[in-house]
Short mmCIF file of C-alpha atoms in Angstrom, two decimals:
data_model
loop_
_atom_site.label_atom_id
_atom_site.label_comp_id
_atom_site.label_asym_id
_atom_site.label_seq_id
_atom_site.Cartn_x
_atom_site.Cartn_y
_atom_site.Cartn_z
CA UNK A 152 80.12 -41.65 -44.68
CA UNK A 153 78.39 -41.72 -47.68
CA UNK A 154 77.67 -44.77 -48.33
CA UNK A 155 74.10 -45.98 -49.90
CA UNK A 156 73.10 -49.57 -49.96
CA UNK A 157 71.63 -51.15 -53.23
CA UNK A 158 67.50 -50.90 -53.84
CA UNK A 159 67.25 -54.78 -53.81
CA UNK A 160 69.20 -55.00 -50.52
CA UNK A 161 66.89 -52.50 -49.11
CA UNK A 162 63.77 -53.95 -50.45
CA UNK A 163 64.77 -57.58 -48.84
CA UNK A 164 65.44 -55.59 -45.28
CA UNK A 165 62.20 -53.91 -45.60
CA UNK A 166 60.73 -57.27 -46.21
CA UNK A 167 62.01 -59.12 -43.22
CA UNK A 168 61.35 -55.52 -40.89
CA UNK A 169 58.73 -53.69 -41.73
CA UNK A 170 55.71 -54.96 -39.09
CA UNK A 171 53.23 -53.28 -41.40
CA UNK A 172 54.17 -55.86 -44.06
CA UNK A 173 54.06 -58.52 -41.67
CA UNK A 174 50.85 -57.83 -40.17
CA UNK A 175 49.50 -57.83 -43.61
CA UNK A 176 51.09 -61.52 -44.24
CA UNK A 177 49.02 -62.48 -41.16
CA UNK A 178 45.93 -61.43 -42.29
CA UNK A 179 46.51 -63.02 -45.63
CA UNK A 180 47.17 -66.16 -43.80
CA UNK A 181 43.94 -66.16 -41.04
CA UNK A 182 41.73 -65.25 -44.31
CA UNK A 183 42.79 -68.12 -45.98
CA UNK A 184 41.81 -70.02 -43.26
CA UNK A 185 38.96 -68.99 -42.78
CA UNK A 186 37.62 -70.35 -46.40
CA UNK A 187 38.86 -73.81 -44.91
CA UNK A 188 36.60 -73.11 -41.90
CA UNK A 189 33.44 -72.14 -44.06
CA UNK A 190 34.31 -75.20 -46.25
CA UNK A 191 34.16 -77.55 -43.07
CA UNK A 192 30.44 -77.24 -42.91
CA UNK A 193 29.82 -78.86 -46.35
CA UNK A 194 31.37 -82.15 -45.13
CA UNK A 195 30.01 -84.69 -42.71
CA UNK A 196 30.78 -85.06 -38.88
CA UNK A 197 31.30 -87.42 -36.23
CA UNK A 198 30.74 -87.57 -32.42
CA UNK A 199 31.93 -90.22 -30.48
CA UNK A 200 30.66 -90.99 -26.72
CA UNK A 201 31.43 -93.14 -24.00
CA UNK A 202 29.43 -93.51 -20.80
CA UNK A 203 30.88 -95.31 -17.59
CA UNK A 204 28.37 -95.48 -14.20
CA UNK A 205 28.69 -97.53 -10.90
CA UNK A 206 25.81 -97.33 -8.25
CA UNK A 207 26.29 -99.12 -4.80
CA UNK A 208 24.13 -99.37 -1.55
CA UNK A 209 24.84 -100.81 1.69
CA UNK A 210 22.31 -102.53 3.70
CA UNK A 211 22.19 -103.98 7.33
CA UNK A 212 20.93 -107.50 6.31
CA UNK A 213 23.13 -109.46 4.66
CA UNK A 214 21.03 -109.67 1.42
CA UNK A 215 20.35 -106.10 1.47
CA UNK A 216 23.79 -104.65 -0.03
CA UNK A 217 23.18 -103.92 -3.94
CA UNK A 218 26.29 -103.16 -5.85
CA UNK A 219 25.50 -102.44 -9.82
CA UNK A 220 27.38 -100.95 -13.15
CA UNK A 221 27.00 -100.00 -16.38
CA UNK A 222 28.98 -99.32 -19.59
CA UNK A 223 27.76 -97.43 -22.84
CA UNK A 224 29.61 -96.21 -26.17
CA UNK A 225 29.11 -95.47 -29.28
CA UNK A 226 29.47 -93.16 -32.38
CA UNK A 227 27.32 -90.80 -34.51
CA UNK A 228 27.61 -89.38 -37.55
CA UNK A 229 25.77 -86.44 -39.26
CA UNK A 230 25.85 -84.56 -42.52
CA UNK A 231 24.04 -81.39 -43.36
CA UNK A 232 23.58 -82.32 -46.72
CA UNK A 233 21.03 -79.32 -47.91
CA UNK A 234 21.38 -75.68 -46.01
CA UNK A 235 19.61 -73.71 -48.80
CA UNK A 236 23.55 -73.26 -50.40
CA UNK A 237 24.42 -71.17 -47.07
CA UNK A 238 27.82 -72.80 -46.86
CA UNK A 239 28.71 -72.50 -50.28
CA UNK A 240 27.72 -68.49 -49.99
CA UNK A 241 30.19 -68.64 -46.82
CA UNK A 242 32.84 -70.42 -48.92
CA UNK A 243 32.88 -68.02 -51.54
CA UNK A 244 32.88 -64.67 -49.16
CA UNK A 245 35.41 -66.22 -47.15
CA UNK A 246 37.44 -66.66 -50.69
CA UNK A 247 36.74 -63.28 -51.75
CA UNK A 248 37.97 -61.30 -48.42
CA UNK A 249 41.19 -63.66 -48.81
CA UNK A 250 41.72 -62.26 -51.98
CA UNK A 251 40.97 -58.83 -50.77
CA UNK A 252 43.69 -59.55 -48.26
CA UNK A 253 46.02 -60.91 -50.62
CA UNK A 254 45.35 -58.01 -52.93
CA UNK A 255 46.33 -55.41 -49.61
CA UNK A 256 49.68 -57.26 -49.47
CA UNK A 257 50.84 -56.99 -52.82
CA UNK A 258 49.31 -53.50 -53.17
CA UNK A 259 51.78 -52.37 -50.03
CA UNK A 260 54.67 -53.89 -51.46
CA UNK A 261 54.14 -52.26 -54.20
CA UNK A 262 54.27 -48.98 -51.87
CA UNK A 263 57.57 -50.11 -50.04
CA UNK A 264 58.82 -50.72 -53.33
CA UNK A 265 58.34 -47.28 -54.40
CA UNK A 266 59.33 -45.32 -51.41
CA UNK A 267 62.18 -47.18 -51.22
CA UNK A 268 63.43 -46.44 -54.89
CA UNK A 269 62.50 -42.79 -54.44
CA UNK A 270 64.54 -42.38 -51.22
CA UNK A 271 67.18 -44.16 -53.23
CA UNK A 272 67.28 -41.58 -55.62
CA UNK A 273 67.29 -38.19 -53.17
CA UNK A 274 70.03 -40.75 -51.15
CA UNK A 275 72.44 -40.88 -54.71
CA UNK A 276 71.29 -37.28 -55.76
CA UNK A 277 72.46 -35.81 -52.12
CA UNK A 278 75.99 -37.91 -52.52
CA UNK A 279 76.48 -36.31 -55.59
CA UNK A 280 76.11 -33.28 -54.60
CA UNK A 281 78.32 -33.30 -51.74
CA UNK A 282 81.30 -34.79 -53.84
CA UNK A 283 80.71 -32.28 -55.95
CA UNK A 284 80.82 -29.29 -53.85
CA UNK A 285 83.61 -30.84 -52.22
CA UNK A 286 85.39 -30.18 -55.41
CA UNK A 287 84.25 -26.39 -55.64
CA UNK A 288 85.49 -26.12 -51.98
CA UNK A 289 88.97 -27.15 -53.08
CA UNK A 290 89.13 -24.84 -56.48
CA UNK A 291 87.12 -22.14 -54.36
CA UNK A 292 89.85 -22.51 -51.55
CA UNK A 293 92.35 -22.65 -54.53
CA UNK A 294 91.27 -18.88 -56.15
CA UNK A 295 91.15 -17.29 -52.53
CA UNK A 296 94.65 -18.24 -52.36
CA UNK A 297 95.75 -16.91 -55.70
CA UNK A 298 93.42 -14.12 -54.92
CA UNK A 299 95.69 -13.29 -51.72
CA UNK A 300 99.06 -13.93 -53.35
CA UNK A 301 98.11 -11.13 -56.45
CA UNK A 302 97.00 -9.34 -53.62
CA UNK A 303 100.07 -9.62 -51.67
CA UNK A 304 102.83 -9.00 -54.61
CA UNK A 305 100.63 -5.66 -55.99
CA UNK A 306 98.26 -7.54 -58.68
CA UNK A 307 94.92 -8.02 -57.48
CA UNK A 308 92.57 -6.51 -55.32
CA UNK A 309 90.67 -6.57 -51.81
CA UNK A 310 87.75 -7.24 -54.37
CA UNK A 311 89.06 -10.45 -55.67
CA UNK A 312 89.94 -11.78 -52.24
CA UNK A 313 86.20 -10.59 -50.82
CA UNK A 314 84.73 -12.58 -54.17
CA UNK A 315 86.98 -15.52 -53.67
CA UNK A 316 85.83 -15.78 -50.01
CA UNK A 317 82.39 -15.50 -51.27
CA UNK A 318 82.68 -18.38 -53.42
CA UNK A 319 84.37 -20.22 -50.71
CA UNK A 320 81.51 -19.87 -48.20
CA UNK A 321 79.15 -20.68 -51.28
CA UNK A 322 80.54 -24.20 -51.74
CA UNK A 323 80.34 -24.81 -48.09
CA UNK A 324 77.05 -24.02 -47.91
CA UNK A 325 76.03 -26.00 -50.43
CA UNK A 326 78.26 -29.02 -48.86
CA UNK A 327 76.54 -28.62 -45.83
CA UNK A 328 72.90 -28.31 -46.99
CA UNK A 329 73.97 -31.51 -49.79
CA UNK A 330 74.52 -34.10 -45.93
CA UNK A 331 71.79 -32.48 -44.72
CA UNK A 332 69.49 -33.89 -47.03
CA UNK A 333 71.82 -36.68 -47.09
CA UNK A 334 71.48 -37.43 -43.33
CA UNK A 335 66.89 -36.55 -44.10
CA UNK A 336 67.00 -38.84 -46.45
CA UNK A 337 68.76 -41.41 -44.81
CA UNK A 338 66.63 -41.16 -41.31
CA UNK A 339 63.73 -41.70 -43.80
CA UNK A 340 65.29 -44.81 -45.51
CA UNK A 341 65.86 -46.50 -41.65
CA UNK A 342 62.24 -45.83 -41.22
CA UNK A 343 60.99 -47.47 -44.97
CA UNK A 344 62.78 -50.31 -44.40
CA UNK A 345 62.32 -51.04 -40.49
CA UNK A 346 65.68 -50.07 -38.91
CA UNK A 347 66.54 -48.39 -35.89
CA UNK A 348 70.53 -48.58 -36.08
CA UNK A 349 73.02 -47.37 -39.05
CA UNK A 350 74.45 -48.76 -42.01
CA UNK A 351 77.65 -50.48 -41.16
CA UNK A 352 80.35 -48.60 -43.67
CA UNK A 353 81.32 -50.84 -46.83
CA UNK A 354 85.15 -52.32 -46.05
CA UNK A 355 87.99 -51.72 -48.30
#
């Protein structure tokens, strides 16, 4: 079966596949946190503590015994508001390897893209091909039979029928080297756009 799926359709399953591409999303992502984590130091921050202590003793005389507690909370609250700029330099490299990382994701997109439209094209070309030798195989098979019918009634040759077979064997070569590529190209195309498993053949 010959049949290739559209570029756009390919793209989309390379998209939801390929764990290159998604690895790359993840970075994007943990980059971009990370400028909210440098950002965090610029603003203030609060502790809150609560303290809870009982001490008892026992004694043999009846005023002895001591039995005593105590209960502390509170809050606190602190801002760095000067660090010599050291967050704001932490901000903006954070920033910058986010769009690095951002940059990275489009840039292999771009690649998919490519590949994808380039094993598109050998796909199509190698389709082609095929449907057309499969055409020179019939008018090849065609002439060998003419061939052997002159031969037969007195008009023709061995040498037409030894041509004839030539051109035969010819067109089935090509036929046969036109799915091999085919079937290259296709093993390729599973691989650029994550799959493991064939296309399913188009319904008529």
């Amino acid at each position: 079966d010959y049949h290739v799926p559209g570029v756009e359709s390919l793209y989309e399953e390379a998209l939801a596949h390929r764990m290159d591409l998604q690895s790359t999303e993840h970075t994007v992502e943990a980059r971009q946190k990370d400028v909210t984590t440098a950002t965090a130091a610029a603003w203030p921050s609060v502790d809150i503590f609560a303290n809870l202590s009982q001490t008892e003793t026992d004694s043999p005389y009846r005023f002895g015994a001591q039995k005593s507690g105590s209960n502390s909370f509170g809050w606190q609250a602190r801002w760095n508001f000067f660090d010599r700029l050291q967050t704001w330099t932490n901000r903006s490299q954070a920033k910058a390897q986010a769009r690095i990382a951002e940059y990275q994701l489009q840039q292999a997109k771009l690649n998919v893209q490519v590949e994808i439209r380039q094993l598109h094209n050998t796909l199509v070309e190698a389709k082609e091909r095929a449907h057309v030798s499969r055409e020179t195989i019939i008018q090849s098979e065609e002439e060998l039979r003419l061939a052997s019918e002159r031969f037969r009634v007195g008009a023709g040759t061995t040498l037409d029928i030894i041509v004839a077979q030539a051109n035969l064997a010819n067109s089935q070569a090509q036929e046969v080297g036109a799915l091999c590529d085919f079937l290259i190209a296709q093993s390729m195309m599973y691989r650029a756009v994550g799959r493991t498993t064939a296309w399913a053949a188009p319904q008529e």
